[in-house]
């Protein structure tokens, strides 16, 4: 317990910075590095990726620059950035996106293979209005509206009031039973609705 997670990141960064032999061993050992959820990284983590893959630290450079260096692929969506409390900085993603776009090295993936087409329609309707600028609608995979029997309606909006005071005024202190008492009333209501 002498080092926390950030200490480990700093020590690794310093090792890769100051030990070219170790850095080159990784360059030779790895062909590709894929970073998923890149929108939830921070500048230190991005520096680690660049050192690990031999990217230039001072300017935008092609991924895998130079002989024997791994290709670095980053995947993410700034609209899904949720880890600011862990020091993630979505600006790291935005800066990389701008650099990669200027170099012609970006690709938008908008096909969703997990959800039914009707669900994607509802998501596009809600978030298209919320994020009008730069919003890219999701496309369902082939057959996403066909197949298994489904419940009607395909999409249902469930709304729960977050006001504890209104819940207590209307239904008392523990309207969902003692087992749900520790939960926020609106969370208990969501659970009951589901």
mmCIF file of C-alpha atoms in Angstrom:
data_model
loop_
_atom_site.group_PDB
_atom_site.id
_atom_site.type_symbol
_atom_site.label_atom_id
_atom_site.label_comp_id
_atom_site.label_asym_id
_atom_site.label_seq_id
_atom_site.Cartn_x
_atom_site.Cartn_y
_atom_site.Cartn_z
ATOM 1 C CA UNK A 1 0.000 0.000 0.000
ATOM 2 C CA UNK A 2 2.961 2.348 -0.468
ATOM 3 C CA UNK A 3 1.736 3.521 -3.879
ATOM 4 C CA UNK A 4 -1.742 4.407 -5.054
ATOM 5 C CA UNK A 5 -2.951 4.029 -8.648
ATOM 6 C CA UNK A 6 -1.762 7.492 -9.730
ATOM 7 C CA UNK A 7 1.651 6.819 -8.156
ATOM 8 C CA UNK A 8 1.907 3.670 -10.283
ATOM 9 C CA UNK A 9 1.028 5.690 -13.401
ATOM 10 C CA UNK A 10 3.668 8.315 -12.543
ATOM 11 C CA UNK A 11 6.344 5.697 -11.835
ATOM 12 C CA UNK A 12 5.553 3.907 -15.115
ATOM 13 C CA UNK A 13 5.652 7.193 -17.025
ATOM 14 C CA UNK A 14 9.022 8.071 -15.504
ATOM 15 C CA UNK A 15 10.387 4.605 -16.281
ATOM 16 C CA UNK A 16 9.301 4.807 -19.933
ATOM 17 C CA UNK A 17 10.672 8.357 -20.224
ATOM 18 C CA UNK A 18 14.086 7.646 -18.747
ATOM 19 C CA UNK A 19 14.766 4.068 -19.866
ATOM 20 C CA UNK A 20 14.914 3.875 -23.668
ATOM 21 C CA UNK A 21 15.808 0.169 -23.528
ATOM 22 C CA UNK A 22 12.592 -0.689 -21.707
ATOM 23 C CA UNK A 23 10.603 1.552 -24.032
ATOM 24 C CA UNK A 24 12.119 -0.175 -27.092
ATOM 25 C CA UNK A 25 11.329 -3.615 -25.621
ATOM 26 C CA UNK A 26 7.659 -2.676 -25.602
ATOM 27 C CA UNK A 27 7.901 -1.214 -29.098
ATOM 28 C CA UNK A 28 9.272 -4.542 -30.333
ATOM 29 C CA UNK A 29 6.884 -6.690 -28.310
ATOM 30 C CA UNK A 30 3.595 -4.991 -29.203
ATOM 31 C CA UNK A 31 2.084 -4.712 -32.681
ATOM 32 C CA UNK A 32 -1.082 -2.812 -31.701
ATOM 33 C CA UNK A 33 -2.479 -1.102 -28.618
ATOM 34 C CA UNK A 34 -6.219 -0.441 -28.409
ATOM 35 C CA UNK A 35 -7.529 2.015 -25.830
ATOM 36 C CA UNK A 36 -11.285 1.703 -25.391
ATOM 37 C CA UNK A 37 -13.333 4.394 -23.624
ATOM 38 C CA UNK A 38 -10.608 6.918 -24.451
ATOM 39 C CA UNK A 39 -12.947 9.769 -23.461
ATOM 40 C CA UNK A 40 -12.388 8.726 -19.830
ATOM 41 C CA UNK A 41 -8.610 9.067 -19.775
ATOM 42 C CA UNK A 42 -6.461 11.874 -18.431
ATOM 43 C CA UNK A 43 -3.310 13.595 -19.772
ATOM 44 C CA UNK A 44 -1.001 11.314 -17.765
ATOM 45 C CA UNK A 45 -2.618 8.172 -19.162
ATOM 46 C CA UNK A 46 -2.450 9.592 -22.692
ATOM 47 C CA UNK A 47 1.254 10.284 -22.188
ATOM 48 C CA UNK A 48 1.722 6.659 -21.096
ATOM 49 C CA UNK A 49 0.029 5.427 -24.285
ATOM 50 C CA UNK A 50 2.214 7.673 -26.421
ATOM 51 C CA UNK A 51 5.402 6.563 -24.692
ATOM 52 C CA UNK A 52 4.380 2.931 -24.940
ATOM 53 C CA UNK A 53 3.771 3.249 -28.675
ATOM 54 C CA UNK A 54 6.558 5.677 -29.570
ATOM 55 C CA UNK A 55 4.364 8.589 -30.568
ATOM 56 C CA UNK A 56 5.801 12.084 -30.590
ATOM 57 C CA UNK A 57 4.884 13.956 -27.421
ATOM 58 C CA UNK A 58 5.218 17.434 -28.859
ATOM 59 C CA UNK A 59 2.983 17.272 -31.915
ATOM 60 C CA UNK A 60 0.403 15.195 -33.694
ATOM 61 C CA UNK A 61 2.048 12.246 -35.381
ATOM 62 C CA UNK A 62 0.815 9.216 -37.255
ATOM 63 C CA UNK A 63 0.016 6.269 -35.004
ATOM 64 C CA UNK A 64 2.818 3.729 -35.075
ATOM 65 C CA UNK A 65 5.366 6.272 -36.336
ATOM 66 C CA UNK A 66 8.728 4.704 -37.049
ATOM 67 C CA UNK A 67 9.926 1.152 -37.545
ATOM 68 C CA UNK A 68 8.936 -1.460 -34.989
ATOM 69 C CA UNK A 69 6.518 0.793 -33.144
ATOM 70 C CA UNK A 70 3.039 -0.405 -32.225
ATOM 71 C CA UNK A 71 -0.028 1.176 -33.787
ATOM 72 C CA UNK A 72 -2.112 3.020 -31.214
ATOM 73 C CA UNK A 73 -5.883 2.921 -31.723
ATOM 74 C CA UNK A 74 -8.169 5.021 -29.568
ATOM 75 C CA UNK A 75 -11.923 4.442 -29.364
ATOM 76 C CA UNK A 76 -14.326 6.684 -27.518
ATOM 77 C CA UNK A 77 -17.310 9.004 -27.514
ATOM 78 C CA UNK A 78 -17.107 12.341 -25.740
ATOM 79 C CA UNK A 79 -20.848 12.204 -25.061
ATOM 80 C CA UNK A 80 -20.211 9.170 -22.850
ATOM 81 C CA UNK A 81 -17.536 10.808 -20.686
ATOM 82 C CA UNK A 82 -18.540 10.146 -17.072
ATOM 83 C CA UNK A 83 -15.332 9.789 -15.063
ATOM 84 C CA UNK A 84 -14.406 13.403 -14.297
ATOM 85 C CA UNK A 85 -14.449 12.453 -10.618
ATOM 86 C CA UNK A 86 -11.501 10.131 -11.390
ATOM 87 C CA UNK A 87 -9.611 12.987 -13.061
ATOM 88 C CA UNK A 88 -10.585 11.957 -16.578
ATOM 89 C CA UNK A 89 -10.439 14.930 -18.925
ATOM 90 C CA UNK A 90 -12.630 14.780 -22.028
ATOM 91 C CA UNK A 91 -10.446 17.529 -23.530
ATOM 92 C CA UNK A 92 -7.730 14.866 -24.007
ATOM 93 C CA UNK A 93 -10.185 13.017 -26.279
ATOM 94 C CA UNK A 94 -11.244 16.195 -28.097
ATOM 95 C CA UNK A 95 -7.654 17.275 -28.716
ATOM 96 C CA UNK A 96 -6.733 13.846 -30.080
ATOM 97 C CA UNK A 97 -9.864 13.781 -32.264
ATOM 98 C CA UNK A 98 -8.983 17.153 -33.792
ATOM 99 C CA UNK A 99 -5.378 16.030 -34.471
ATOM 100 C CA UNK A 100 -6.484 12.717 -35.970
ATOM 101 C CA UNK A 101 -9.224 14.376 -38.034
ATOM 102 C CA UNK A 102 -6.747 16.882 -39.485
ATOM 103 C CA UNK A 103 -4.538 13.930 -40.467
ATOM 104 C CA UNK A 104 -7.476 12.049 -42.017
ATOM 105 C CA UNK A 105 -7.335 9.287 -39.386
ATOM 106 C CA UNK A 106 -10.838 9.311 -37.860
ATOM 107 C CA UNK A 107 -13.847 7.095 -38.342
ATOM 108 C CA UNK A 108 -17.302 7.447 -36.806
ATOM 109 C CA UNK A 109 -18.937 4.176 -35.862
ATOM 110 C CA UNK A 110 -22.685 4.663 -35.592
ATOM 111 C CA UNK A 111 -24.056 1.163 -36.113
ATOM 112 C CA UNK A 112 -25.381 -0.326 -32.894
ATOM 113 C CA UNK A 113 -25.413 -4.125 -32.790
ATOM 114 C CA UNK A 114 -26.915 -4.453 -29.293
ATOM 115 C CA UNK A 115 -30.252 -2.691 -29.431
ATOM 116 C CA UNK A 116 -33.454 -3.020 -31.395
ATOM 117 C CA UNK A 117 -34.105 -0.369 -34.026
ATOM 118 C CA UNK A 118 -37.077 0.984 -32.080
ATOM 119 C CA UNK A 119 -34.867 1.625 -29.043
ATOM 120 C CA UNK A 120 -32.335 3.442 -31.238
ATOM 121 C CA UNK A 121 -35.142 5.600 -32.677
ATOM 122 C CA UNK A 122 -36.087 6.697 -29.139
ATOM 123 C CA UNK A 123 -32.450 7.409 -28.223
ATOM 124 C CA UNK A 124 -31.928 9.416 -31.410
ATOM 125 C CA UNK A 125 -35.112 11.396 -30.776
ATOM 126 C CA UNK A 126 -34.107 12.293 -27.213
ATOM 127 C CA UNK A 127 -30.400 12.955 -27.695
ATOM 128 C CA UNK A 128 -30.688 14.482 -31.167
ATOM 129 C CA UNK A 129 -32.618 17.322 -29.554
ATOM 130 C CA UNK A 130 -30.304 17.519 -26.545
ATOM 131 C CA UNK A 131 -27.032 17.426 -28.540
ATOM 132 C CA UNK A 132 -28.208 18.925 -31.815
ATOM 133 C CA UNK A 133 -24.759 20.163 -32.874
ATOM 134 C CA UNK A 134 -22.549 17.322 -33.993
ATOM 135 C CA UNK A 135 -25.037 14.600 -33.014
ATOM 136 C CA UNK A 136 -24.724 11.462 -35.130
ATOM 137 C CA UNK A 137 -27.846 9.278 -35.147
ATOM 138 C CA UNK A 138 -27.354 5.600 -34.375
ATOM 139 C CA UNK A 139 -28.164 2.986 -36.981
ATOM 140 C CA UNK A 140 -29.417 -0.445 -36.141
ATOM 141 C CA UNK A 141 -27.700 -3.501 -37.525
ATOM 142 C CA UNK A 142 -29.429 -5.342 -40.354
ATOM 143 C CA UNK A 143 -32.444 -7.120 -38.927
ATOM 144 C CA UNK A 144 -32.602 -5.004 -35.757
ATOM 145 C CA UNK A 145 -36.354 -4.516 -36.232
ATOM 146 C CA UNK A 146 -37.123 -8.136 -37.052
ATOM 147 C CA UNK A 147 -37.016 -11.437 -35.287
ATOM 148 C CA UNK A 148 -38.183 -12.419 -31.847
ATOM 149 C CA UNK A 149 -41.610 -11.492 -30.557
ATOM 150 C CA UNK A 150 -41.513 -8.320 -28.555
ATOM 151 C CA UNK A 151 -43.624 -6.578 -25.992
ATOM 152 C CA UNK A 152 -45.654 -3.564 -26.985
ATOM 153 C CA UNK A 153 -44.830 -0.767 -26.780
ATOM 154 C CA UNK A 154 -41.226 -1.361 -27.835
ATOM 155 C CA UNK A 155 -40.083 1.696 -25.878
ATOM 156 C CA UNK A 156 -41.687 3.057 -22.748
ATOM 157 C CA UNK A 157 -40.667 6.160 -20.804
ATOM 158 C CA UNK A 158 -40.855 5.743 -17.027
ATOM 159 C CA UNK A 159 -40.652 8.958 -15.021
ATOM 160 C CA UNK A 160 -40.035 9.217 -11.268
ATOM 161 C CA UNK A 161 -40.157 12.481 -9.319
ATOM 162 C CA UNK A 162 -36.845 13.200 -7.537
ATOM 163 C CA UNK A 163 -38.483 15.315 -4.827
ATOM 164 C CA UNK A 164 -38.285 13.423 -1.512
ATOM 165 C CA UNK A 165 -40.636 15.941 0.056
ATOM 166 C CA UNK A 166 -43.418 15.289 -2.490
ATOM 167 C CA UNK A 167 -43.087 11.497 -2.061
ATOM 168 C CA UNK A 168 -43.283 11.761 1.733
ATOM 169 C CA UNK A 169 -46.210 14.217 1.638
ATOM 170 C CA UNK A 170 -48.208 11.910 -0.587
ATOM 171 C CA UNK A 171 -47.229 8.423 0.629
ATOM 172 C CA UNK A 172 -45.470 8.754 4.003
ATOM 173 C CA UNK A 173 -41.880 7.987 5.047
ATOM 174 C CA UNK A 174 -41.413 4.460 3.663
ATOM 175 C CA UNK A 175 -43.919 4.111 0.809
ATOM 176 C CA UNK A 176 -42.068 1.145 -0.716
ATOM 177 C CA UNK A 177 -41.538 -0.792 2.515
ATOM 178 C CA UNK A 178 -38.767 -0.962 5.091
ATOM 179 C CA UNK A 179 -36.486 -2.954 2.769
ATOM 180 C CA UNK A 180 -36.291 0.028 0.406
ATOM 181 C CA UNK A 181 -35.865 2.629 3.189
ATOM 182 C CA UNK A 182 -32.089 3.127 2.575
ATOM 183 C CA UNK A 183 -32.690 3.877 -1.128
ATOM 184 C CA UNK A 184 -33.604 7.334 -2.369
ATOM 185 C CA UNK A 185 -37.390 7.408 -2.809
ATOM 186 C CA UNK A 186 -37.162 8.188 -6.511
ATOM 187 C CA UNK A 187 -34.785 5.199 -6.996
ATOM 188 C CA UNK A 188 -37.227 2.945 -5.148
ATOM 189 C CA UNK A 189 -40.023 4.268 -7.366
ATOM 190 C CA UNK A 190 -37.934 3.537 -10.490
ATOM 191 C CA UNK A 191 -37.332 0.000 -9.247
ATOM 192 C CA UNK A 192 -41.058 -0.500 -8.596
ATOM 193 C CA UNK A 193 -41.944 0.832 -12.062
ATOM 194 C CA UNK A 194 -39.456 -1.507 -13.712
#
